[in-house]
Protein backbone atom coordinates (compact mmCIF):
# COMPACT_ATOMS: atom_id res chain seq x y z
CA UNK A 1 0.00 0.00 0.00
CA UNK A 2 1.56 3.40 -0.93
CA UNK A 3 2.01 5.86 1.93
CA UNK A 4 0.94 9.51 1.80
CA UNK A 5 4.21 11.56 1.65
CA UNK A 6 3.82 13.06 5.12
CA UNK A 7 3.45 9.59 6.66
CA UNK A 8 6.18 7.86 4.66
CA UNK A 9 8.43 6.03 7.11
CA UNK A 10 12.06 7.10 6.93
CA UNK A 11 13.33 3.55 7.36
CA UNK A 12 12.04 0.12 6.58
CA UNK A 13 13.28 -1.38 9.85
CA UNK A 14 14.20 0.32 13.08
CA UNK A 15 16.32 -1.83 15.39
CA UNK A 16 16.05 -0.52 18.95
CA UNK A 17 19.07 -1.76 20.91
CA UNK A 18 22.30 -3.16 19.51
CA UNK A 19 23.14 -5.94 21.95
CA UNK A 20 22.94 -9.65 21.24
CA UNK A 21 19.44 -9.61 19.72
CA UNK A 22 19.56 -6.31 17.81
CA UNK A 23 22.94 -7.08 16.28
CA UNK A 24 22.02 -10.69 15.49
CA UNK A 25 18.96 -9.56 13.59
CA UNK A 26 21.01 -6.89 11.81
CA UNK A 27 23.57 -9.50 10.81
CA UNK A 28 21.00 -11.92 9.40
CA UNK A 29 19.28 -9.05 7.55
CA UNK A 30 22.65 -8.15 6.01
CA UNK A 31 23.08 -11.72 4.78
CA UNK A 32 19.70 -11.91 3.01
CA UNK A 33 19.99 -10.68 -0.61
CA UNK A 34 16.21 -10.33 -0.95
CA UNK A 35 16.32 -7.62 1.76
CA UNK A 36 19.41 -5.80 0.48
CA UNK A 37 17.30 -2.84 -0.68
CA UNK A 38 15.77 -2.27 2.78
CA UNK A 39 16.92 0.73 4.81
CA UNK A 40 17.71 -0.20 8.39
CA UNK A 41 18.42 2.11 11.32
CA UNK A 42 20.00 0.66 14.44
CA UNK A 43 19.96 2.82 17.55
CA UNK A 44 21.98 1.92 20.63
CA UNK A 45 23.06 4.11 23.56
CA UNK A 46 26.31 2.32 24.43
CA UNK A 47 29.57 2.32 22.45
CA UNK A 48 29.76 -1.49 22.81
CA UNK A 49 33.54 -1.32 22.94
CA UNK A 50 33.93 -3.43 26.09
CA UNK A 51 33.82 -7.17 26.61
CA UNK A 52 30.77 -6.86 28.88
CA UNK A 53 29.84 -10.58 28.69
CA UNK A 54 30.66 -13.91 27.12
CA UNK A 55 28.02 -16.04 25.46
CA UNK A 56 28.27 -19.79 25.67
CA UNK A 57 26.04 -22.17 23.78
CA UNK A 58 25.84 -25.74 22.61
CA UNK A 59 24.97 -26.58 19.03
CA UNK A 60 24.89 -29.53 16.66
CA UNK A 61 24.82 -27.41 13.52
CA UNK A 62 26.99 -24.53 12.32
CA UNK A 63 26.10 -20.90 13.02
CA UNK A 64 27.67 -17.75 11.55
CA UNK A 65 29.26 -16.81 14.86
CA UNK A 66 31.12 -20.09 15.44
CA UNK A 67 34.25 -18.68 13.85
CA UNK A 68 34.39 -16.03 16.59
CA UNK A 69 34.50 -18.63 19.35
CA UNK A 70 37.18 -18.04 21.98
CA UNK A 71 36.75 -21.66 23.04
CA UNK A 72 35.20 -24.86 21.70
CA UNK A 73 34.80 -28.09 23.67
CA UNK A 74 33.69 -31.68 23.05
CA UNK A 75 33.17 -32.61 26.72
CA UNK A 76 31.37 -31.28 29.76
CA UNK A 77 31.51 -32.38 33.40
CA UNK A 78 28.59 -32.55 35.80
CA UNK A 79 29.30 -32.92 39.51
CA UNK A 80 27.19 -33.21 42.62
CA UNK A 81 27.99 -34.89 45.97
CA UNK A 82 28.86 -38.54 45.31
CA UNK A 83 28.34 -38.25 41.57
CA UNK A 84 30.65 -37.08 38.80
CA UNK A 85 30.27 -37.62 35.12
CA UNK A 86 32.36 -36.36 32.23
CA UNK A 87 30.22 -36.49 29.12
CA UNK A 88 31.31 -36.51 25.53
CA UNK A 89 28.99 -34.24 23.57
CA UNK A 90 28.78 -36.46 20.48
CA UNK A 91 27.75 -34.31 17.55
CA UNK A 92 27.31 -31.25 19.78
CA UNK A 93 29.97 -28.65 20.51
CA UNK A 94 30.03 -26.23 23.43
CA UNK A 95 31.34 -22.81 22.39
CA UNK A 96 32.01 -19.42 23.92
CA UNK A 97 31.91 -16.14 22.06
CA UNK A 98 33.22 -12.97 23.69
CA UNK A 99 30.77 -10.07 23.54
CA UNK A 100 33.37 -7.65 22.20
CA UNK A 101 34.34 -9.98 19.33
CA UNK A 102 30.68 -10.31 18.42
CA UNK A 103 29.99 -6.55 18.54
CA UNK A 104 33.02 -5.80 16.36
CA UNK A 105 32.26 -8.58 13.89
CA UNK A 106 28.67 -7.47 13.32
CA UNK A 107 29.52 -3.76 13.20
CA UNK A 108 32.12 -4.62 10.56
CA UNK A 109 29.50 -6.45 8.49
CA UNK A 110 27.08 -3.51 8.76
CA UNK A 111 29.75 -0.93 7.90
CA UNK A 112 30.38 -2.85 4.68
CA UNK A 113 26.78 -2.05 3.62
CA UNK A 114 26.44 1.70 4.22
CA UNK A 115 23.50 2.08 1.82
CA UNK A 116 21.49 -0.46 3.80
CA UNK A 117 22.50 0.20 7.43
CA UNK A 118 22.70 3.35 9.50
CA UNK A 119 23.98 2.92 13.05
CA UNK A 120 23.47 5.77 15.51
CA UNK A 121 24.14 6.31 19.19
CA UNK A 122 20.97 7.20 21.10
CA UNK A 123 18.35 6.04 23.56
CA UNK A 124 14.76 5.45 22.51
CA UNK A 125 12.32 6.82 25.07
CA UNK A 126 9.03 5.96 23.37
CA UNK A 127 7.90 3.66 20.63
CA UNK A 128 4.38 3.49 19.25
CA UNK A 129 2.39 1.98 16.43
CA UNK A 130 0.98 4.60 14.06
CA UNK A 131 -1.27 2.45 11.91
CA UNK A 132 1.08 2.49 8.94
CA UNK A 133 4.29 1.87 10.87
CA UNK A 134 6.02 2.99 14.05
CA UNK A 135 7.18 6.26 15.53
CA UNK A 136 10.05 6.42 17.99
CA UNK A 137 11.33 9.32 20.04
CA UNK A 138 14.82 9.53 21.45
CA UNK A 139 16.24 11.10 24.57
CA UNK A 140 17.84 13.74 22.36
CA UNK A 141 14.39 14.72 21.06
CA UNK A 142 14.62 13.16 17.57
CA UNK A 143 11.59 11.55 15.98
CA UNK A 144 12.15 8.45 13.86
CA UNK A 145 9.69 6.54 11.75
CA UNK A 146 9.83 3.10 10.16
CA UNK A 147 7.59 0.38 8.75
CA UNK A 148 8.57 -2.01 11.53
CA UNK A 149 10.48 -1.69 14.79
CA UNK A 150 12.38 -4.55 16.42
CA UNK A 151 12.69 -3.72 20.07
CA UNK A 152 15.36 -5.33 22.25
CA UNK A 153 15.40 -2.86 25.13
CA UNK A 154 15.63 -4.79 28.41
CA UNK A 155 12.10 -5.62 29.63
CA UNK A 156 10.74 -3.88 32.72
CA UNK A 157 9.30 -6.85 34.61
CA UNK A 158 7.25 -5.96 37.68
CA UNK A 159 7.18 -9.35 39.43
CA UNK A 160 3.70 -10.49 40.43
CA UNK A 161 4.42 -13.32 42.89
CA UNK A 162 0.77 -14.32 43.24
CA UNK A 163 0.58 -15.27 39.54
CA UNK A 164 4.08 -15.83 38.18
CA UNK A 165 7.42 -17.27 39.17
CA UNK A 166 10.41 -14.98 39.13
CA UNK A 167 14.01 -15.93 39.85
CA UNK A 168 17.37 -14.70 38.69
CA UNK A 169 20.32 -16.54 37.32
CA UNK A 170 23.04 -14.43 38.90
CA UNK A 171 26.76 -14.88 38.96
CA UNK A 172 30.18 -13.43 39.46
CA UNK A 173 33.01 -14.81 37.35
CA UNK A 174 36.75 -14.33 37.40
CA UNK A 175 38.94 -15.03 34.44
CA UNK A 176 42.21 -16.18 35.93
CA UNK A 177 45.70 -16.99 34.75
CA UNK A 178 47.76 -19.45 36.74
CA UNK A 179 51.52 -19.87 37.10
CA UNK A 180 51.32 -23.62 36.45
CA UNK A 181 49.15 -26.04 34.49
CA UNK A 182 45.88 -26.49 36.40
CA UNK A 183 42.99 -26.88 33.98
CA UNK A 184 41.99 -29.64 31.61
CA UNK A 185 41.27 -27.55 28.50
CA UNK A 186 39.16 -30.32 26.97
CA UNK A 187 36.37 -30.32 29.58
CA UNK A 188 33.93 -27.55 30.54
CA UNK A 189 32.85 -27.71 34.18
CA UNK A 190 29.18 -27.32 33.26
CA UNK A 191 27.65 -27.57 36.74
CA UNK A 192 29.56 -28.36 39.89
CA UNK A 193 26.96 -28.62 42.64
CA UNK A 194 29.27 -29.94 45.33
CA UNK A 195 29.18 -26.73 47.39
CA UNK A 196 26.60 -25.72 50.03
CA UNK A 197 23.19 -25.17 48.46
CA UNK A 198 21.66 -23.05 51.28
CA UNK A 199 18.13 -24.01 50.12
CA UNK A 200 18.89 -22.69 46.63
CA UNK A 201 20.52 -23.89 43.42
CA UNK A 202 24.22 -22.92 43.62
CA UNK A 203 27.00 -24.22 41.43
CA UNK A 204 30.38 -23.49 39.95
CA UNK A 205 30.77 -23.14 36.20
CA UNK A 206 34.18 -23.11 34.56
CA UNK A 207 35.39 -22.59 31.00
CA UNK A 208 39.03 -23.69 30.60
CA UNK A 209 40.59 -21.73 27.74
CA UNK A 210 43.96 -23.44 28.22
CA UNK A 211 45.91 -25.29 30.92
CA UNK A 212 46.63 -21.96 32.62
CA UNK A 213 43.59 -19.84 31.82
CA UNK A 214 39.94 -20.24 32.75
CA UNK A 215 36.73 -18.35 33.53
CA UNK A 216 35.36 -19.53 36.88
CA UNK A 217 31.85 -18.44 37.85
CA UNK A 218 29.84 -18.83 41.02
CA UNK A 219 26.26 -19.13 39.79
CA UNK A 220 22.89 -19.22 41.55
CA UNK A 221 19.28 -19.67 40.51
CA UNK A 222 17.49 -17.77 43.27
CA UNK A 223 15.27 -14.85 44.16
CA UNK A 224 17.88 -12.35 45.29
CA UNK A 225 21.39 -11.37 44.40
CA UNK A 226 24.09 -11.72 47.04
CA UNK A 227 26.47 -9.09 48.34
CA UNK A 228 29.57 -9.11 46.13
CA UNK A 229 31.70 -10.39 49.01
CA UNK A 230 29.68 -13.65 49.14
CA UNK A 231 30.33 -14.55 45.52
CA UNK A 232 33.99 -13.65 46.08
CA UNK A 233 34.22 -15.83 49.18
CA UNK A 234 32.81 -18.80 47.26
CA UNK A 235 35.17 -18.26 44.34
CA UNK A 236 38.15 -18.02 46.71
CA UNK A 237 37.06 -21.19 48.44
CA UNK A 238 36.78 -23.04 45.12
CA UNK A 239 40.19 -21.85 43.94
CA UNK A 240 41.80 -22.80 47.22
CA UNK A 241 40.06 -26.05 48.13
CA UNK A 242 38.98 -27.54 44.80
CA UNK A 243 41.65 -26.28 42.42
CA UNK A 244 44.31 -26.19 45.19
CA UNK A 245 45.55 -22.75 44.22
CA UNK A 246 47.19 -20.37 46.66
CA UNK A 247 46.90 -16.60 46.01
CA UNK A 248 50.45 -16.64 44.60
CA UNK A 249 49.43 -19.20 41.97
CA UNK A 250 47.02 -17.02 39.98
CA UNK A 251 45.95 -13.53 39.02
CA UNK A 252 42.51 -12.27 38.02
CA UNK A 253 42.57 -10.80 34.52
CA UNK A 254 38.87 -10.00 34.03
CA UNK A 255 35.52 -10.27 35.82
CA UNK A 256 32.02 -10.98 34.59
CA UNK A 257 28.84 -10.22 36.54
CA UNK A 258 25.29 -10.78 35.48
CA UNK A 259 21.69 -11.33 36.50
CA UNK A 260 19.38 -12.91 33.95
CA UNK A 261 15.63 -13.07 34.65
CA UNK A 262 14.24 -16.61 34.87
CA UNK A 263 10.49 -16.20 34.82
CA UNK A 264 7.19 -17.38 33.40
CA UNK A 265 5.94 -13.80 33.56
CA UNK A 266 4.49 -13.06 30.10
CA UNK A 267 7.02 -11.39 27.83
CA UNK A 268 5.06 -10.49 24.71
CA UNK A 269 6.60 -11.10 21.31
CA UNK A 270 5.38 -7.75 20.06
CA UNK A 271 3.06 -4.77 20.44
CA UNK A 272 0.45 -4.11 17.78
CA UNK A 273 1.10 -4.79 14.12
CA UNK A 274 4.46 -3.07 13.70
CA UNK A 275 6.54 -3.56 16.87
CA UNK A 276 8.26 -6.91 17.25
CA UNK A 277 10.12 -7.66 20.46
CA UNK A 278 13.49 -9.36 20.46
CA UNK A 279 15.88 -11.04 22.85
CA UNK A 280 15.28 -11.01 26.59
CA UNK A 281 12.35 -8.67 26.02
CA UNK A 282 10.64 -11.40 23.97
CA UNK A 283 11.35 -14.18 26.46
CA UNK A 284 14.37 -15.54 24.62
CA UNK A 285 16.25 -16.19 27.87
CA UNK A 286 15.00 -19.71 28.55
CA UNK A 287 13.13 -19.50 31.85
CA UNK A 288 14.60 -22.67 33.34
CA UNK A 289 18.25 -22.16 32.31
CA UNK A 290 18.86 -18.50 31.41
CA UNK A 291 20.53 -19.54 28.12
CA UNK A 292 19.50 -17.11 25.38
CA UNK A 293 22.16 -16.78 22.69
CA UNK A 294 20.98 -19.63 20.44
CA UNK A 295 17.33 -18.78 20.96
CA UNK A 296 18.13 -15.25 19.84
CA UNK A 297 19.76 -16.60 16.65
CA UNK A 298 16.75 -18.83 15.98
CA UNK A 299 14.38 -15.88 16.33
CA UNK A 300 16.51 -13.78 13.95
CA UNK A 301 16.50 -16.56 11.34
CA UNK A 302 12.74 -16.93 11.64
CA UNK A 303 12.10 -13.18 11.31
CA UNK A 304 14.40 -12.72 8.33
CA UNK A 305 12.95 -15.74 6.52
CA UNK A 306 9.43 -14.35 6.84
CA UNK A 307 10.41 -10.78 5.93
CA UNK A 308 12.22 -12.01 2.83
CA UNK A 309 9.40 -14.33 1.76
CA UNK A 310 6.34 -12.17 2.51
CA UNK A 311 7.54 -8.68 3.41
CA UNK A 312 5.95 -9.14 6.83
CA UNK A 313 7.13 -10.53 10.16
CA UNK A 314 5.80 -14.01 10.94
CA UNK A 315 2.51 -14.21 12.78
CA UNK A 316 4.26 -16.24 15.47
CA UNK A 317 7.71 -14.63 15.86
CA UNK A 318 9.21 -17.28 18.15
CA UNK A 319 7.60 -20.62 17.35
CA UNK A 320 7.58 -21.56 21.06
CA UNK A 321 5.64 -24.72 21.90
CA UNK A 322 3.32 -24.78 24.89
CA UNK A 323 4.59 -28.06 26.34
CA UNK A 324 8.10 -26.64 26.78
CA UNK A 325 6.71 -23.52 28.41
CA UNK A 326 4.97 -25.86 30.85
CA UNK A 327 8.19 -27.76 31.59
CA UNK A 328 9.95 -24.43 32.23
CA UNK A 329 7.17 -23.31 34.57
CA UNK A 330 7.30 -26.58 36.50
CA UNK A 331 11.06 -26.38 36.95
CA UNK A 332 10.85 -22.73 37.96
CA UNK A 333 8.14 -23.61 40.46
CA UNK A 334 10.34 -26.26 42.04
CA UNK A 335 13.37 -23.95 42.11
CA UNK A 336 11.30 -21.28 43.81
CA UNK A 337 9.57 -23.60 46.26
CA UNK A 338 12.38 -25.99 47.02
CA UNK A 339 15.57 -24.64 45.41
CA UNK A 340 17.85 -27.27 46.94
CA UNK A 341 16.01 -29.95 44.90
CA UNK A 342 17.37 -28.45 41.69
CA UNK A 343 20.69 -30.23 41.97
CA UNK A 344 18.95 -33.61 42.41
CA UNK A 345 16.85 -32.96 39.30
CA UNK A 346 19.92 -32.05 37.22
CA UNK A 347 21.76 -35.04 38.67
CA UNK A 348 18.95 -37.39 37.62
CA UNK A 349 18.86 -35.80 34.19
CA UNK A 350 22.60 -36.28 33.65
CA UNK A 351 22.68 -39.73 35.22
CA UNK A 352 19.79 -41.18 33.24
CA UNK A 353 19.84 -39.50 29.82
CA UNK A 354 22.39 -39.20 27.04
CA UNK A 355 23.64 -35.64 26.96
CA UNK A 356 22.42 -35.19 23.38
CA UNK A 357 18.85 -35.86 24.55
CA UNK A 358 19.23 -33.32 27.37
CA UNK A 359 20.51 -30.66 24.97
CA UNK A 360 17.74 -31.42 22.45
CA UNK A 361 15.19 -31.19 25.27
CA UNK A 362 16.58 -27.85 26.48
CA UNK A 363 16.58 -26.69 22.84
CA UNK A 364 12.87 -27.63 22.75
CA UNK A 365 13.41 -29.96 19.81
CA UNK A 366 12.58 -33.31 21.40
CA UNK A 367 9.73 -35.54 20.29
CA UNK A 368 6.86 -36.44 22.62
CA UNK A 369 8.53 -39.81 23.18
CA UNK A 370 11.79 -38.18 24.26
CA UNK A 371 9.93 -35.69 26.45
CA UNK A 372 8.37 -38.66 28.24
CA UNK A 373 11.79 -40.30 28.62
CA UNK A 374 13.17 -37.10 30.14
CA UNK A 375 10.21 -36.71 32.51
CA UNK A 376 10.47 -40.37 33.53
CA UNK A 377 14.13 -39.90 34.42
CA UNK A 378 13.43 -37.48 37.28
CA UNK A 379 11.71 -38.18 40.60
CA UNK A 380 8.03 -37.30 40.07
CA UNK A 381 7.18 -35.95 43.56
CA UNK A 382 8.32 -32.32 43.18
CA UNK A 383 6.84 -32.13 39.67
CA UNK A 384 3.46 -33.49 40.81
CA UNK A 385 3.28 -30.85 43.54
CA UNK A 386 4.15 -28.12 41.04
CA UNK A 387 1.53 -29.42 38.59
CA UNK A 388 -0.94 -28.90 41.43
CA UNK A 389 0.18 -25.28 41.80
CA UNK A 390 -0.02 -24.70 38.05
CA UNK A 391 -3.57 -26.14 37.93
CA UNK A 392 -4.60 -23.85 40.80
CA UNK A 393 -3.10 -20.89 38.90
CA UNK A 394 -0.72 -19.79 41.64
CA UNK A 395 2.98 -20.35 42.07
CA UNK A 396 4.30 -22.56 44.82
CA UNK A 397 6.02 -20.63 47.60
CA UNK A 398 8.81 -21.71 49.86
CA UNK A 399 7.60 -22.85 53.28
CA UNK A 400 9.37 -20.82 55.98
C1 LIG B 1 26.91 -11.25 31.91
C2 LIG B 1 25.95 -12.10 31.10
C3 LIG B 1 26.38 -13.31 30.58
C4 LIG B 1 25.52 -14.10 29.82
N1 LIG B 1 25.98 -15.29 29.34
C5 LIG B 1 25.17 -16.03 28.56
C6 LIG B 1 25.65 -17.24 28.00
O1 LIG B 1 26.77 -17.67 28.27
N2 LIG B 1 24.84 -17.93 27.15
C7 LIG B 1 23.58 -17.49 26.84
O2 LIG B 1 22.90 -18.13 26.04
N3 LIG B 1 23.09 -16.37 27.40
C8 LIG B 1 23.85 -15.62 28.25
N4 LIG B 1 23.35 -14.46 28.78
C9 LIG B 1 21.94 -14.13 28.55
C10 LIG B 1 21.67 -13.42 27.21
O3 LIG B 1 22.24 -14.13 26.14
C11 LIG B 1 22.21 -12.02 27.20
O4 LIG B 1 21.63 -11.27 28.24
C12 LIG B 1 21.96 -11.30 25.87
O5 LIG B 1 22.83 -10.21 25.83
C13 LIG B 1 20.52 -10.86 25.71
O6 LIG B 1 20.41 -10.17 24.50
P1 LIG B 1 19.47 -8.89 24.35
O7 LIG B 1 19.72 -8.30 23.04
O8 LIG B 1 18.09 -9.25 24.78
O9 LIG B 1 20.01 -7.89 25.48
P2 LIG B 1 21.36 -7.05 25.43
O10 LIG B 1 22.44 -7.83 24.80
O11 LIG B 1 21.56 -6.56 26.83
O12 LIG B 1 21.01 -5.84 24.47
C14 LIG B 1 20.05 -4.86 24.78
C15 LIG B 1 20.58 -3.56 24.24
O13 LIG B 1 19.58 -2.55 24.35
C16 LIG B 1 20.24 -1.35 24.64
N5 LIG B 1 19.28 -0.40 25.20
C17 LIG B 1 18.88 -0.29 26.48
N6 LIG B 1 18.00 0.70 26.59
C18 LIG B 1 17.83 1.23 25.35
C19 LIG B 1 17.04 2.29 24.83
N7 LIG B 1 16.22 3.00 25.62
N8 LIG B 1 17.12 2.56 23.50
C20 LIG B 1 17.93 1.82 22.68
N9 LIG B 1 18.69 0.81 23.14
C21 LIG B 1 18.64 0.52 24.44
C22 LIG B 1 21.33 -1.75 25.61
O14 LIG B 1 22.37 -0.78 25.71
C23 LIG B 1 21.80 -3.06 25.01
O15 LIG B 1 22.90 -2.91 24.15
C24 LIG B 1 24.19 -13.67 29.57
C25 LIG B 1 23.76 -12.46 30.11
C26 LIG B 1 24.62 -11.69 30.87
C27 LIG B 1 24.09 -10.40 31.47
XYZ file of C-alpha atoms in Angstrom, residues 137-394:
258
model
C 11.330 9.316 20.039
C 14.816 9.531 21.446
C 16.241 11.095 24.573
C 17.837 13.743 22.355
C 14.386 14.719 21.056
C 14.615 13.161 17.566
C 11.586 11.551 15.984
C 12.149 8.452 13.862
C 9.693 6.535 11.747
C 9.835 3.101 10.155
C 7.589 0.383 8.752
C 8.573 -2.012 11.530
C 10.482 -1.690 14.788
C 12.380 -4.545 16.415
C 12.685 -3.716 20.073
C 15.360 -5.327 22.249
C 15.400 -2.861 25.128
C 15.626 -4.791 28.408
C 12.101 -5.617 29.631
C 10.745 -3.882 32.717
C 9.305 -6.849 34.612
C 7.253 -5.962 37.684
C 7.181 -9.346 39.427
C 3.697 -10.494 40.426
C 4.417 -13.319 42.886
C 0.769 -14.316 43.244
C 0.581 -15.267 39.541
C 4.081 -15.830 38.180
C 7.421 -17.266 39.167
C 10.413 -14.975 39.135
C 14.007 -15.934 39.847
C 17.370 -14.698 38.695
C 20.317 -16.535 37.319
C 23.045 -14.432 38.901
C 26.762 -14.877 38.964
C 30.185 -13.428 39.455
C 33.012 -14.811 37.355
C 36.745 -14.331 37.403
C 38.936 -15.027 34.440
C 42.208 -16.184 35.934
C 45.695 -16.994 34.750
C 47.757 -19.455 36.742
C 51.516 -19.870 37.103
C 51.320 -23.618 36.449
C 49.149 -26.039 34.490
C 45.878 -26.490 36.396
C 42.987 -26.875 33.981
C 41.987 -29.641 31.612
C 41.267 -27.549 28.505
C 39.156 -30.320 26.967
C 36.367 -30.319 29.577
C 33.934 -27.551 30.536
C 32.849 -27.706 34.176
C 29.183 -27.323 33.264
C 27.650 -27.567 36.743
C 29.562 -28.365 39.894
C 26.959 -28.618 42.645
C 29.275 -29.943 45.334
C 29.177 -26.734 47.393
C 26.604 -25.724 50.030
C 23.186 -25.168 48.462
C 21.660 -23.052 51.276
C 18.132 -24.007 50.116
C 18.890 -22.687 46.632
C 20.518 -23.894 43.419
C 24.217 -22.917 43.622
C 26.996 -24.223 41.425
C 30.383 -23.485 39.948
C 30.773 -23.137 36.200
C 34.180 -23.115 34.559
C 35.394 -22.591 31.000
C 39.033 -23.690 30.601
C 40.589 -21.730 27.736
C 43.957 -23.445 28.223
C 45.910 -25.287 30.918
C 46.635 -21.959 32.622
C 43.591 -19.836 31.822
C 39.936 -20.236 32.755
C 36.733 -18.346 33.527
C 35.356 -19.529 36.883
C 31.848 -18.436 37.848
C 29.844 -18.832 41.019
C 26.256 -19.126 39.794
C 22.892 -19.217 41.549
C 19.278 -19.668 40.506
C 17.495 -17.773 43.269
C 15.266 -14.846 44.157
C 17.880 -12.352 45.286
C 21.394 -11.369 44.398
C 24.094 -11.724 47.038
C 26.468 -9.092 48.340
C 29.566 -9.111 46.135
C 31.698 -10.390 49.015
C 29.685 -13.646 49.142
C 30.330 -14.551 45.518
C 33.987 -13.655 46.079
C 34.223 -15.829 49.181
C 32.807 -18.801 47.256
C 35.173 -18.259 44.341
C 38.155 -18.018 46.707
C 37.062 -21.192 48.443
C 36.781 -23.040 45.120
C 40.190 -21.846 43.937
C 41.802 -22.803 47.218
C 40.056 -26.045 48.132
C 38.975 -27.541 44.804
C 41.648 -26.280 42.425
C 44.310 -26.189 45.189
C 45.552 -22.753 44.216
C 47.189 -20.370 46.656
C 46.901 -16.601 46.009
C 50.450 -16.637 44.600
C 49.434 -19.203 41.969
C 47.018 -17.022 39.982
C 45.952 -13.531 39.021
C 42.510 -12.274 38.023
C 42.567 -10.802 34.521
C 38.865 -10.003 34.025
C 35.522 -10.265 35.818
C 32.019 -10.979 34.593
C 28.844 -10.215 36.537
C 25.287 -10.784 35.481
C 21.694 -11.333 36.499
C 19.383 -12.907 33.946
C 15.634 -13.066 34.652
C 14.238 -16.607 34.873
C 10.489 -16.197 34.819
C 7.188 -17.378 33.402
C 5.943 -13.800 33.564
C 4.487 -13.063 30.100
C 7.015 -11.389 27.833
C 5.058 -10.486 24.708
C 6.596 -11.105 21.312
C 5.378 -7.750 20.062
C 3.064 -4.766 20.439
C 0.450 -4.108 17.782
C 1.105 -4.790 14.121
C 4.465 -3.068 13.697
C 6.540 -3.559 16.868
C 8.263 -6.906 17.248
C 10.117 -7.660 20.463
C 13.494 -9.358 20.458
C 15.885 -11.036 22.846
C 15.278 -11.014 26.594
C 12.353 -8.670 26.021
C 10.636 -11.400 23.965
C 11.348 -14.184 26.457
C 14.370 -15.535 24.619
C 16.251 -16.192 27.874
C 14.999 -19.707 28.552
C 13.131 -19.503 31.854
C 14.598 -22.666 33.343
C 18.252 -22.164 32.308
C 18.858 -18.505 31.410
C 20.530 -19.538 28.120
C 19.500 -17.115 25.380
C 22.159 -16.782 22.691
C 20.983 -19.631 20.442
C 17.328 -18.784 20.955
C 18.129 -15.249 19.835
C 19.761 -16.605 16.648
C 16.754 -18.830 15.984
C 14.376 -15.877 16.329
C 16.508 -13.781 13.952
C 16.503 -16.558 11.337
C 12.741 -16.925 11.639
C 12.099 -13.178 11.314
C 14.399 -12.716 8.328
C 12.950 -15.738 6.515
C 9.429 -14.345 6.840
C 10.408 -10.778 5.928
C 12.219 -12.015 2.827
C 9.401 -14.326 1.756
C 6.344 -12.174 2.514
C 7.543 -8.675 3.411
C 5.952 -9.143 6.826
C 7.134 -10.529 10.165
C 5.802 -14.008 10.936
C 2.508 -14.208 12.776
C 4.256 -16.242 15.466
C 7.714 -14.626 15.855
C 9.205 -17.276 18.154
C 7.597 -20.620 17.346
C 7.581 -21.565 21.057
C 5.637 -24.715 21.901
C 3.315 -24.776 24.891
C 4.594 -28.056 26.341
C 8.100 -26.640 26.781
C 6.710 -23.517 28.413
C 4.965 -25.855 30.852
C 8.194 -27.757 31.591
C 9.948 -24.426 32.232
C 7.170 -23.310 34.566
C 7.302 -26.575 36.500
C 11.059 -26.383 36.949
C 10.852 -22.728 37.962
C 8.137 -23.607 40.460
C 10.345 -26.265 42.044
C 13.366 -23.949 42.114
C 11.295 -21.276 43.807
C 9.567 -23.599 46.262
C 12.377 -25.987 47.021
C 15.571 -24.639 45.409
C 17.850 -27.274 46.943
C 16.006 -29.949 44.897
C 17.371 -28.446 41.691
C 20.689 -30.229 41.973
C 18.947 -33.606 42.406
C 16.855 -32.961 39.301
C 19.921 -32.052 37.225
C 21.764 -35.037 38.668
C 18.951 -37.387 37.620
C 18.863 -35.805 34.192
C 22.598 -36.279 33.649
C 22.684 -39.735 35.219
C 19.794 -41.177 33.236
C 19.841 -39.501 29.824
C 22.388 -39.203 27.035
C 23.644 -35.641 26.962
C 22.417 -35.195 23.384
C 18.852 -35.862 24.552
C 19.232 -33.325 27.366
C 20.506 -30.657 24.970
C 17.744 -31.421 22.454
C 15.194 -31.194 25.266
C 16.583 -27.850 26.479
C 16.577 -26.686 22.837
C 12.872 -27.626 22.754
C 13.411 -29.963 19.813
C 12.579 -33.313 21.403
C 9.735 -35.544 20.286
C 6.864 -36.435 22.617
C 8.526 -39.812 23.183
C 11.789 -38.180 24.256
C 9.927 -35.690 26.448
C 8.370 -38.663 28.235
C 11.790 -40.296 28.619
C 13.170 -37.100 30.137
C 10.209 -36.712 32.507
C 10.465 -40.366 33.532
C 14.134 -39.897 34.419
C 13.432 -37.483 37.277
C 11.709 -38.180 40.600
C 8.026 -37.305 40.070
C 7.176 -35.949 43.563
C 8.324 -32.320 43.178
C 6.838 -32.130 39.668
C 3.458 -33.487 40.812
C 3.275 -30.851 43.543
C 4.152 -28.123 41.043
C 1.526 -29.416 38.590
C -0.937 -28.897 41.434
C 0.179 -25.280 41.801
C -0.018 -24.701 38.047
C -3.565 -26.136 37.934
C -4.597 -23.850 40.801
C -3.100 -20.890 38.905
C -0.718 -19.788 41.638
